[in-house]
Amino acid sequence: MASTMQISWVKSTIPVALRRSVHCQCQPLWLPQRIGFVAPVPVPIANCVRRFSNESVAALRVSCCKGTESDEVEGGSGGFAETAESYTCVMKFGGSSVANAKRMREVANLILSFPEERPIIVLSAMGKTTNMLLLAGEKAVSCGVTNADSIDELNIIKDLHLRTLEELGVDKNVIEKHLEELQQLLKGIAMMKELTQRTQDYLVSFGECMSTRIFAAYLNTLGVKARQYDAFEMGFITTDDFTNADILEATYPAVAKRLHSDWVSDPAIPIVTGFLGKARKSCAVTTLGRGGSDLTATTIGKALGLPEIQVWKDVDGVLTCDPNICPQATPVPYLTFDEAAELAYFGAQVLHPQSMRPAREGDIPVRVKNSYNPKAPGTLIAKTRDMSKVLLTSIVLKRNVTMLDIVSTRMLGQFGFLAKVFSIFEDLGISVDVVATSEVSISLTLDPSKLWSRELIQQELDYVVEELEKIAVVNLLKTRSIISLIGNVQRSSLILEKAFHVLRTLGVTVQMISQGASKVNISLVVNDSEAEQCVRALHKAFFESELSELENECVPGNGSVSALS
Ligand SMILES: Nc1ncnc2c1ncn2[C@@H]1O[C@H](COP(=O)(O)OP(=O)(O)O)[C@@H](O)[C@H]1O
Ligand SMILES: N[C@@H](CC(=O)OP(=O)(O)O)C(=O)O
């Protein structure tokens, strides 16, 4: 029997992934721009303070009184409706947005320039603090107890935070205890000569704990009432998967209840630590994976059923490509949750891979904005958008991927073969990104990235190969890249025609191709060494020529490849 190539798609761990099939409904839905949001008028701080503290907070008191004051907020997002009357949006500011005192002032100014909003603020650690804490931890393991105090990164972190306090006119005692404890912790690590993932999470939590304390205290000095929250003390309950914990359902009612009751008893702007949670079993501090503050923001948005979630970055929204690879990348004005989720999962650093889930579940639009350029319209992510004029939305590159070619020795039939292959990965809890199968062979990619999932160590890979070799001939190929073409896969013929023309011109061989069931993603696997060049050429062909603009406009005839769907 001829072996027909079927193209399929799997992500995350296999059992979950096999169940997943997301369909984009492609109905046009144009959400109205929120008044005053697109081009906020900069308001002098003094002015803002008066407007915020008198009008908005008073208005809030009224709206809270109108709502029920009952503490019974459990039972799905509908049950939190009374809270939605008090807060109007959640605004997340990433590390680059709060990198120093000047940036904190600008962010405060920005928040206060929307007096009609009653926001919940989520902050990341200042600048590169998380990276430096991780480095300090690594150094502490081998530097010896007596040298732990003089680890460079510790002193850089101390200097940055103390300087920020001073420049903002905030009392040192706001974070004094945290700085002392951080120093003690590094000594402890040095003494133990060991840094477990649990301790690592506790270590990096100092970044968000300090940035939020400084910012809340600063708002208070301006006369704007703000209240700091550590996420792990306010109801963020997670799995015990340190460094990459999942948020559990119990989080939603707990967070809503806490924010609601605090607002009712004493209204203040909540300043919440992004990225952190509390492990359900061990009760230790967890982190949600790098960039996890986006997920904190969307979780709060869903918990409170808010009308909007805003994530403020250092770029003008989600771009057509990583600007570090293609400086010509331009902002994408609209995205669906599916597109944004694929984009994030397949490596676009701009959004946390899991962050779209709560927004999609709560059907809450997410705006990606630039805190350095608030007038830029940014990107609006919602459930649906008009895809009829869209060809490609964005190109994403995921590097350092391991690929496996597995060819059956025909000891098993097709069904048994696929089942056996996937059960091996399931048993080992290993994530698979992209899959292409035929009757007797299967190609798939594994994600060894430390950033978003657990590290696949060589020993584990060896074990996988050993197990698979019992039923197949296995070829393990390292240093591969996945180029994901996110867009309107209903027009896949045109996308593939253009993409393959570009790649053929470059003389690049595509080693695997796969289309997602979500209908928004075509993935191509190439060698790492060729990947950036391919992405730049693809970007040029799809986004930088007049023809590409026309193609992005034209309404397709029958542009899809049905065998792929
Ligand atoms: N497709 C993309 N669109 C926008 N930014 C991207 C994209 N791919 C990668 N990036 C990078 O993501 C960065 C923003 O994400 P991140 O650093 O997490 O922001 P923050 O720390 O402010 O939350 C940008 O500075 C940019 O370099
Ligand atoms: N500070 C954490 C969490 C985070 O979300 O950061 P950022 O918003 O700066 O990407 C990190 O660096 O991963």
Short mmCIF file of N, CA, C and O and ligand atoms in Angstrom, two decimals, residues 92 94-96 313-315 317-319 321-324 349-350, ligand 1:
data_model
loop_
_atom_site.label_atom_id
_atom_site.label_comp_id
_atom_site.label_asym_id
_atom_site.label_seq_id
_atom_site.Cartn_x
_atom_site.Cartn_y
_atom_site.Cartn_z
N LYS A 92 -0.40 45.33 32.64
CA LYS A 92 0.86 44.69 33.01
C LYS A 92 2.03 45.46 32.40
O LYS A 92 2.01 45.79 31.21
N GLY A 94 6.10 45.19 31.81
CA GLY A 94 7.24 44.27 31.85
C GLY A 94 8.49 44.92 32.39
O GLY A 94 8.52 46.13 32.68
N GLY A 95 9.53 44.12 32.51
CA GLY A 95 10.79 44.58 33.09
C GLY A 95 11.35 45.81 32.39
O GLY A 95 11.86 46.74 33.05
N SER A 96 11.24 45.85 31.08
CA SER A 96 11.80 47.00 30.36
C SER A 96 11.01 48.27 30.66
O SER A 96 11.55 49.37 30.61
N LYS A 313 4.69 46.78 26.70
CA LYS A 313 6.03 46.25 26.39
C LYS A 313 6.95 47.39 25.95
O LYS A 313 6.60 48.56 26.07
N ASP A 314 8.06 47.01 25.32
CA ASP A 314 8.98 48.03 24.79
C ASP A 314 8.96 48.04 23.26
O ASP A 314 9.88 48.52 22.63
N VAL A 315 7.92 47.46 22.66
CA VAL A 315 7.74 47.48 21.20
C VAL A 315 6.30 47.92 20.89
O VAL A 315 5.43 47.81 21.76
N GLY A 317 3.72 46.77 19.83
CA GLY A 317 2.74 45.69 19.71
C GLY A 317 3.41 44.42 19.26
O GLY A 317 4.64 44.33 19.26
N VAL A 318 2.59 43.44 18.88
CA VAL A 318 3.15 42.22 18.30
C VAL A 318 3.56 42.57 16.88
O VAL A 318 2.81 43.19 16.13
N LEU A 319 4.77 42.20 16.50
CA LEU A 319 5.32 42.59 15.20
C LEU A 319 5.28 41.42 14.22
O LEU A 319 5.13 40.26 14.62
N CYS A 321 7.62 40.08 12.88
CA CYS A 321 8.74 39.18 13.13
C CYS A 321 9.50 39.71 14.34
O CYS A 321 9.31 40.86 14.74
N ASP A 322 10.37 38.90 14.91
CA ASP A 322 11.23 39.38 15.98
C ASP A 322 12.10 40.52 15.43
O ASP A 322 12.86 40.31 14.48
N PRO A 323 12.01 41.72 16.02
CA PRO A 323 12.78 42.84 15.47
C PRO A 323 14.29 42.65 15.57
O PRO A 323 15.05 43.31 14.86
N ASN A 324 14.72 41.73 16.42
CA ASN A 324 16.16 41.46 16.51
C ASN A 324 16.64 40.67 15.29
O ASN A 324 17.83 40.70 14.95
N GLN A 349 9.00 35.91 21.68
CA GLN A 349 9.27 36.24 23.08
C GLN A 349 8.27 37.26 23.65
O GLN A 349 8.13 37.40 24.85
N VAL A 350 7.55 37.92 22.75
CA VAL A 350 6.73 39.05 23.18
C VAL A 350 5.58 38.64 24.10
O VAL A 350 5.13 39.44 24.92
N1 LIG B 1 6.95 39.03 17.01
C1 LIG B 1 7.41 39.85 17.94
N2 LIG B 1 6.77 41.02 18.18
C2 LIG B 1 7.21 41.87 19.12
N3 LIG B 1 8.30 41.66 19.88
C3 LIG B 1 8.98 40.53 19.71
C4 LIG B 1 8.58 39.57 18.73
N4 LIG B 1 9.46 38.55 18.78
C5 LIG B 1 10.35 38.83 19.73
N5 LIG B 1 10.08 40.03 20.30
C6 LIG B 1 10.86 40.65 21.41
O1 LIG B 1 10.04 40.67 22.56
C7 LIG B 1 10.39 41.82 23.34
C8 LIG B 1 9.23 42.19 24.22
O2 LIG B 1 8.94 41.14 25.08
P1 LIG B 1 9.44 41.14 26.59
O3 LIG B 1 10.91 41.37 26.66
O4 LIG B 1 8.89 39.94 27.27
O5 LIG B 1 8.72 42.40 27.12
P2 LIG B 1 8.48 42.81 28.62
O6 LIG B 1 9.69 42.41 29.40
O7 LIG B 1 8.32 44.28 28.54
O8 LIG B 1 7.22 42.12 29.02
C9 LIG B 1 10.71 42.88 22.31
O9 LIG B 1 11.64 43.81 22.82
C10 LIG B 1 11.25 42.09 21.13
O10 LIG B 1 12.66 42.16 21.09
#
